[in-house]
mmCIF file of C-alpha atoms and ligand atoms in Angstrom:
data_model
loop_
_atom_site.group_PDB
_atom_site.id
_atom_site.type_symbol
_atom_site.label_atom_id
_atom_site.label_comp_id
_atom_site.label_asym_id
_atom_site.label_seq_id
_atom_site.Cartn_x
_atom_site.Cartn_y
_atom_site.Cartn_z
ATOM 1 C CA MET A 1 23.931 -19.997 21.750
ATOM 2 C CA LYS A 2 22.706 -18.748 18.385
ATOM 3 C CA ILE A 3 21.712 -21.064 15.550
ATOM 4 C CA ALA A 4 21.073 -19.498 12.140
ATOM 5 C CA ILE A 5 19.118 -21.430 9.506
ATOM 6 C CA ASP A 6 18.880 -20.041 5.989
ATOM 7 C CA GLY A 7 17.682 -21.525 2.727
ATOM 8 C CA PRO A 8 15.112 -21.328 -0.062
ATOM 9 C CA ALA A 9 11.336 -21.728 0.269
ATOM 10 C CA GLY A 10 10.080 -25.145 1.319
ATOM 11 C CA ALA A 11 13.464 -26.576 2.358
ATOM 12 C CA GLY A 12 12.043 -27.490 5.784
ATOM 13 C CA LYS A 13 13.648 -24.626 7.701
ATOM 14 C CA SER A 14 10.728 -23.710 9.915
ATOM 15 C CA THR A 15 9.801 -27.274 10.916
ATOM 16 C CA VAL A 16 13.434 -28.079 11.673
ATOM 17 C CA ALA A 17 13.947 -24.799 13.535
ATOM 18 C CA LYS A 18 10.801 -25.354 15.608
ATOM 19 C CA THR A 19 11.809 -28.906 16.535
ATOM 20 C CA LEU A 20 15.369 -27.889 17.397
ATOM 21 C CA SER A 21 14.233 -24.974 19.520
ATOM 22 C CA GLN A 22 11.870 -27.235 21.472
ATOM 23 C CA LEU A 23 14.510 -29.905 22.059
ATOM 24 C CA MET A 24 17.003 -27.341 23.265
ATOM 25 C CA SER A 25 14.546 -25.002 25.020
ATOM 26 C CA TYR A 26 15.677 -22.086 22.891
ATOM 27 C CA ILE A 27 13.494 -19.323 21.507
ATOM 28 C CA TYR A 28 12.409 -19.797 17.884
ATOM 29 C CA ILE A 29 12.252 -16.684 15.724
ATOM 30 C CA ASP A 30 10.579 -17.097 12.317
ATOM 31 C CA THR A 31 11.826 -14.021 10.466
ATOM 32 C CA GLY A 32 9.857 -14.923 7.312
ATOM 33 C CA ALA A 33 6.687 -14.511 9.374
ATOM 34 C CA MET A 34 7.728 -10.919 10.100
ATOM 35 C CA TYR A 35 8.063 -10.008 6.409
ATOM 36 C CA ARG A 36 4.854 -11.911 5.704
ATOM 37 C CA SER A 37 2.962 -10.058 8.485
ATOM 38 C CA LEU A 38 4.006 -6.685 7.145
ATOM 39 C CA THR A 39 2.928 -7.770 3.644
ATOM 40 C CA TRP A 40 -0.413 -8.885 5.069
ATOM 41 C CA LYS A 41 -0.907 -5.494 6.723
ATOM 42 C CA ALA A 42 0.122 -3.598 3.581
ATOM 43 C CA LEU A 43 -2.489 -5.544 1.590
ATOM 44 C CA GLN A 44 -5.133 -5.006 4.291
ATOM 45 C CA THR A 45 -4.548 -1.260 4.421
ATOM 46 C CA GLY A 46 -4.181 -0.823 0.660
ATOM 47 C CA THR A 47 -0.633 0.533 1.015
ATOM 48 C CA ASN A 48 1.092 0.904 -2.358
ATOM 49 C CA LEU A 49 3.625 -1.939 -2.616
ATOM 50 C CA ASN A 50 5.778 0.189 -4.921
ATOM 51 C CA ASP A 51 6.103 2.951 -2.322
ATOM 52 C CA GLU A 52 9.082 2.111 -0.094
ATOM 53 C CA LYS A 53 8.602 5.196 2.083
ATOM 54 C CA ALA A 54 4.945 4.428 2.813
ATOM 55 C CA LEU A 55 5.809 0.806 3.572
ATOM 56 C CA TYR A 56 8.590 1.869 5.916
ATOM 57 C CA GLU A 57 6.197 4.139 7.804
ATOM 58 C CA LEU A 58 3.728 1.271 8.002
ATOM 59 C CA ALA A 59 6.475 -1.039 9.338
ATOM 60 C CA GLU A 60 7.482 1.505 11.981
ATOM 61 C CA ASN A 61 3.889 1.542 13.204
ATOM 62 C CA THR A 62 3.380 -2.202 13.176
ATOM 63 C CA ASN A 63 3.979 -4.478 16.122
ATOM 64 C CA ILE A 64 4.817 -8.043 15.103
ATOM 65 C CA TYR A 65 5.346 -10.619 17.820
ATOM 66 C CA PHE A 66 5.237 -14.332 18.562
ATOM 67 C CA GLN A 67 3.275 -16.109 21.245
ATOM 68 C CA LYS A 68 3.702 -19.678 22.367
ATOM 69 C CA ASP A 69 0.763 -21.842 23.322
ATOM 70 C CA ASP A 70 0.528 -25.501 24.340
ATOM 71 C CA SER A 71 0.798 -26.785 20.769
ATOM 72 C CA PRO A 72 4.175 -27.106 19.020
ATOM 73 C CA GLN A 73 3.071 -24.212 16.786
ATOM 74 C CA GLN A 74 3.663 -20.668 17.890
ATOM 75 C CA LYS A 75 1.239 -17.945 16.960
ATOM 76 C CA VAL A 76 2.168 -14.837 15.000
ATOM 77 C CA PHE A 77 0.487 -11.569 15.872
ATOM 78 C CA CYS A 78 0.399 -8.400 13.804
ATOM 79 C CA ASP A 79 -0.724 -5.613 16.133
ATOM 80 C CA SER A 80 -3.498 -7.455 17.991
ATOM 81 C CA PHE A 81 -4.508 -9.795 15.138
ATOM 82 C CA ASP A 82 -3.617 -13.454 15.085
ATOM 83 C CA VAL A 83 -2.288 -13.695 11.501
ATOM 84 C CA SER A 84 -0.660 -17.140 11.852
ATOM 85 C CA GLU A 85 -2.767 -18.626 9.055
ATOM 86 C CA GLU A 86 -3.453 -15.667 6.806
ATOM 87 C CA ILE A 87 0.227 -14.838 6.310
ATOM 88 C CA ARG A 88 0.686 -18.219 4.564
ATOM 89 C CA SER A 89 -1.906 -17.399 1.881
ATOM 90 C CA PRO A 90 -0.818 -17.557 -1.781
ATOM 91 C CA ARG A 91 -1.583 -13.827 -2.065
ATOM 92 C CA VAL A 92 0.850 -12.875 0.710
ATOM 93 C CA SER A 93 3.445 -15.327 -0.675
ATOM 94 C CA SER A 94 3.277 -13.698 -4.084
ATOM 95 C CA PHE A 95 4.032 -10.187 -2.756
ATOM 96 C CA VAL A 96 6.365 -10.773 0.176
ATOM 97 C CA SER A 97 9.667 -10.848 -1.761
ATOM 98 C CA LYS A 98 8.899 -7.447 -3.272
ATOM 99 C CA LEU A 99 8.432 -5.881 0.125
ATOM 100 C CA ALA A 100 11.499 -7.728 1.489
ATOM 101 C CA SER A 101 13.646 -6.237 -1.267
ATOM 102 C CA TYR A 102 13.431 -2.672 0.149
ATOM 103 C CA PRO A 103 16.629 -1.801 2.086
ATOM 104 C CA SER A 104 14.883 0.442 4.651
ATOM 105 C CA ILE A 105 12.400 -2.316 5.513
ATOM 106 C CA ARG A 106 15.210 -4.869 5.826
ATOM 107 C CA GLU A 107 17.236 -2.589 8.093
ATOM 108 C CA LEU A 108 14.278 -2.146 10.416
ATOM 109 C CA MET A 109 13.462 -5.878 10.489
ATOM 110 C CA VAL A 110 17.091 -6.878 11.073
ATOM 111 C CA LYS A 111 17.303 -4.407 13.945
ATOM 112 C CA ARG A 112 14.161 -5.870 15.548
ATOM 113 C CA GLN A 113 15.363 -9.435 14.994
ATOM 114 C CA ARG A 114 18.690 -8.694 16.672
ATOM 115 C CA GLU A 115 16.848 -7.181 19.629
ATOM 116 C CA MET A 116 14.707 -10.318 19.944
ATOM 117 C CA ALA A 117 17.837 -12.472 19.995
ATOM 118 C CA ARG A 118 19.721 -10.324 22.481
ATOM 119 C CA ASN A 119 20.354 -12.134 25.780
ATOM 120 C CA HIS A 120 18.648 -15.335 24.596
ATOM 121 C CA SER A 121 19.651 -18.627 23.074
ATOM 122 C CA VAL A 122 17.807 -18.695 19.759
ATOM 123 C CA VAL A 123 17.133 -20.667 16.628
ATOM 124 C CA MET A 124 16.338 -18.182 13.879
ATOM 125 C CA ASP A 125 15.375 -18.995 10.301
ATOM 126 C CA GLY A 126 15.165 -16.885 7.161
ATOM 127 C CA ARG A 127 17.331 -15.833 4.235
ATOM 128 C CA ASP A 128 19.944 -13.436 5.650
ATOM 129 C CA ILE A 129 20.318 -14.725 9.203
ATOM 130 C CA GLY A 130 23.908 -15.987 8.933
ATOM 131 C CA GLU A 131 25.060 -12.987 6.972
ATOM 132 C CA CYS A 132 23.168 -9.984 8.396
ATOM 133 C CA VAL A 133 21.153 -10.781 11.513
ATOM 134 C CA LEU A 134 23.456 -13.136 13.437
ATOM 135 C CA PRO A 135 26.865 -12.952 11.736
ATOM 136 C CA ASP A 136 28.393 -14.318 14.971
ATOM 137 C CA ALA A 137 26.040 -17.310 15.168
ATOM 138 C CA ASN A 138 27.589 -20.444 16.681
ATOM 139 C CA TYR A 139 26.179 -22.480 13.785
ATOM 140 C CA LYS A 140 25.104 -21.396 10.323
ATOM 141 C CA LEU A 141 23.038 -23.956 8.502
ATOM 142 C CA PHE A 142 21.869 -23.750 4.925
ATOM 143 C CA LEU A 143 18.980 -26.118 4.223
ATOM 144 C CA THR A 144 18.095 -26.841 0.641
ATOM 145 C CA ALA A 145 16.277 -29.450 -1.476
ATOM 146 C CA SER A 146 15.362 -29.977 -5.131
ATOM 147 C CA ILE A 147 12.656 -27.653 -6.457
ATOM 148 C CA GLU A 148 10.381 -30.682 -7.122
ATOM 149 C CA GLU A 149 10.625 -31.873 -3.544
ATOM 150 C CA ARG A 150 10.164 -28.385 -2.118
ATOM 151 C CA ALA A 151 7.069 -27.829 -4.271
ATOM 152 C CA ARG A 152 5.629 -31.212 -3.196
ATOM 153 C CA ARG A 153 6.134 -30.345 0.488
ATOM 154 C CA ARG A 154 4.572 -26.925 0.058
ATOM 155 C CA LEU A 155 1.582 -28.408 -1.809
ATOM 156 C CA LYS A 156 0.952 -30.830 1.060
ATOM 157 C CA GLU A 157 1.157 -27.973 3.554
ATOM 158 C CA MET A 158 -1.196 -25.756 1.499
ATOM 159 C CA ASN A 159 -3.709 -28.581 0.993
ATOM 160 C CA SER A 160 -3.791 -29.286 4.704
ATOM 161 C CA GLN A 161 -4.629 -25.615 5.257
ATOM 162 C CA GLY A 162 -7.551 -25.850 2.823
ATOM 163 C CA TYR A 163 -5.977 -24.183 -0.235
ATOM 164 C CA GLU A 164 -6.666 -25.903 -3.579
ATOM 165 C CA GLU A 165 -3.304 -25.304 -5.222
ATOM 166 C CA GLN A 166 -1.687 -27.034 -8.212
ATOM 167 C CA LEU A 167 1.835 -28.465 -7.994
ATOM 168 C CA GLU A 168 2.914 -26.580 -11.104
ATOM 169 C CA SER A 169 1.771 -23.177 -9.827
ATOM 170 C CA ILE A 170 3.476 -23.732 -6.474
ATOM 171 C CA LYS A 171 6.646 -24.746 -8.273
ATOM 172 C CA ASN A 172 6.524 -21.541 -10.335
ATOM 173 C CA GLU A 173 5.783 -19.408 -7.270
ATOM 174 C CA ILE A 174 8.692 -20.705 -5.201
ATOM 175 C CA ALA A 175 11.090 -20.656 -8.170
ATOM 176 C CA LYS A 176 10.242 -16.993 -8.780
ATOM 177 C CA ARG A 177 10.544 -16.137 -5.086
ATOM 178 C CA ASP A 178 13.920 -17.933 -4.828
ATOM 179 C CA GLU A 179 15.165 -15.958 -7.799
ATOM 180 C CA ASP A 180 13.963 -12.625 -6.365
ATOM 181 C CA ASP A 181 15.400 -13.499 -2.921
ATOM 182 C CA ALA A 182 18.784 -14.443 -4.416
ATOM 183 C CA ARG A 183 19.019 -11.430 -6.718
ATOM 184 C CA ARG A 184 18.334 -8.522 -4.373
ATOM 185 C CA ASP A 185 21.188 -6.236 -3.310
ATOM 186 C CA MET A 186 20.722 -6.461 0.428
ATOM 187 C CA GLY A 187 20.188 -9.601 2.478
ATOM 188 C CA ALA A 188 20.245 -11.886 -0.554
ATOM 189 C CA LEU A 189 19.840 -15.620 -0.120
ATOM 190 C CA LYS A 190 23.278 -17.220 -0.468
ATOM 191 C CA VAL A 191 25.522 -19.962 0.866
ATOM 192 C CA LEU A 192 28.213 -18.401 3.080
ATOM 193 C CA PRO A 193 31.804 -19.649 3.386
ATOM 194 C CA ASP A 194 31.008 -20.854 6.918
ATOM 195 C CA SER A 195 27.568 -22.362 6.109
ATOM 196 C CA ILE A 196 26.971 -26.046 6.743
ATOM 197 C CA VAL A 197 24.881 -27.087 3.732
ATOM 198 C CA ILE A 198 22.320 -29.870 4.165
ATOM 199 C CA ASP A 199 20.385 -31.162 1.156
ATOM 200 C CA THR A 200 17.131 -32.383 2.697
ATOM 201 C CA SER A 201 15.602 -33.790 -0.537
ATOM 202 C CA ASN A 202 15.790 -37.395 0.659
ATOM 203 C CA MET A 203 15.704 -36.780 4.392
ATOM 204 C CA THR A 204 12.912 -36.752 6.957
ATOM 205 C CA ILE A 205 12.630 -33.860 9.421
ATOM 206 C CA GLU A 206 13.903 -36.194 12.168
ATOM 207 C CA GLN A 207 16.990 -37.032 10.096
ATOM 208 C CA VAL A 208 17.737 -33.359 9.454
ATOM 209 C CA VAL A 209 17.373 -32.529 13.148
ATOM 210 C CA GLU A 210 19.607 -35.494 14.053
ATOM 211 C CA ARG A 211 22.254 -34.329 11.564
ATOM 212 C CA ILE A 212 22.269 -30.841 13.088
ATOM 213 C CA LEU A 213 22.446 -32.231 16.624
ATOM 214 C CA SER A 214 25.387 -34.427 15.630
ATOM 215 C CA VAL A 215 27.197 -31.399 14.170
ATOM 216 C CA ILE A 216 26.682 -29.596 17.489
ATOM 217 C CA ARG A 217 27.734 -32.643 19.565
ATOM 218 C CA GLU A 218 30.910 -33.216 17.550
ATOM 219 C CA ASP A 219 32.020 -29.637 18.077
HETATM 220 O O1 CDP B 301 8.282 -20.450 4.442
HETATM 221 P P1 CDP B 301 8.953 -19.959 3.200
HETATM 222 O O2 CDP B 301 10.295 -20.566 3.025
HETATM 223 O O3 CDP B 301 8.088 -20.017 2.000
HETATM 224 O O4 CDP B 301 9.205 -18.437 3.352
HETATM 225 P P2 CDP B 301 9.423 -17.550 4.644
HETATM 226 O O5 CDP B 301 10.604 -18.025 5.413
HETATM 227 O O6 CDP B 301 8.127 -17.421 5.357
HETATM 228 O O7 CDP B 301 9.824 -16.158 3.978
HETATM 229 C C1 CDP B 301 8.930 -15.486 3.114
HETATM 230 C C2 CDP B 301 9.688 -14.440 2.340
HETATM 231 O O8 CDP B 301 10.140 -13.429 3.235
HETATM 232 C C3 CDP B 301 10.926 -14.908 1.594
HETATM 233 O O9 CDP B 301 10.635 -15.413 0.306
HETATM 234 C C4 CDP B 301 11.759 -13.626 1.538
HETATM 235 O O10 CDP B 301 11.390 -12.815 0.460
HETATM 236 C C5 CDP B 301 11.383 -12.914 2.818
HETATM 237 N N1 CDP B 301 12.388 -13.096 3.880
HETATM 238 C C6 CDP B 301 13.509 -12.320 3.849
HETATM 239 O O11 CDP B 301 13.678 -11.528 2.923
HETATM 240 N N2 CDP B 301 14.446 -12.395 4.835
HETATM 241 C C7 CDP B 301 14.287 -13.239 5.842
HETATM 242 N N3 CDP B 301 15.190 -13.279 6.810
HETATM 243 C C8 CDP B 301 13.150 -14.080 5.899
HETATM 244 C C9 CDP B 301 12.223 -14.001 4.872
#
């Protein structure tokens, strides 16, 4: 069983995907964390973010993996560093779409993501999962919400992690990232003909999960 969840920033994808994967005992693969980890490493090593070739070489030599612990969260490792928190920083968020726009980087990431999903039941979230990574997914969900609601959710998340962000700057950051993610040539964020679209603006996480489970049950 493969469940693909795509959608813009802050639509609730990762929380929903995590909950679903736990309920169903499937593996959860957060593909955004992979692009974020590579961005984190590029910033750490001073790699030129305009140099696709250098970034590709960096990606080839970077091991990104997930590790589950007792908490509902899973940890993200880049080489041997636990980067779970640092990859959510505003700095990484502001550069990640640029790095994710390079075709060679996307090809490599998609290849690794497919390998992770091979022989497993998975819930995978990102931008191009239904179209590029798991085109044969059993279910393709597209989660969205109004930009105001998405910015409010992200602000709450950032505040709880100790970042003093302003609602307006978060709104601008995710609006810009959505635009960049939707405009790129390869792996662009889009609703597919076979996507099930769920507007989560006025829904709790539990309601979204219940809606998805009812779609699966009715099938
Ligand atoms: O959590 P949030 O929705 O803010 O973003 P994310 O899922 O962590 O993804 C961060 C960024 O990585 C996105 O804005 C995309 O630029 C890129 N990404 C991508 O290009 N393809 C994916 N499958 C997942 C993420």
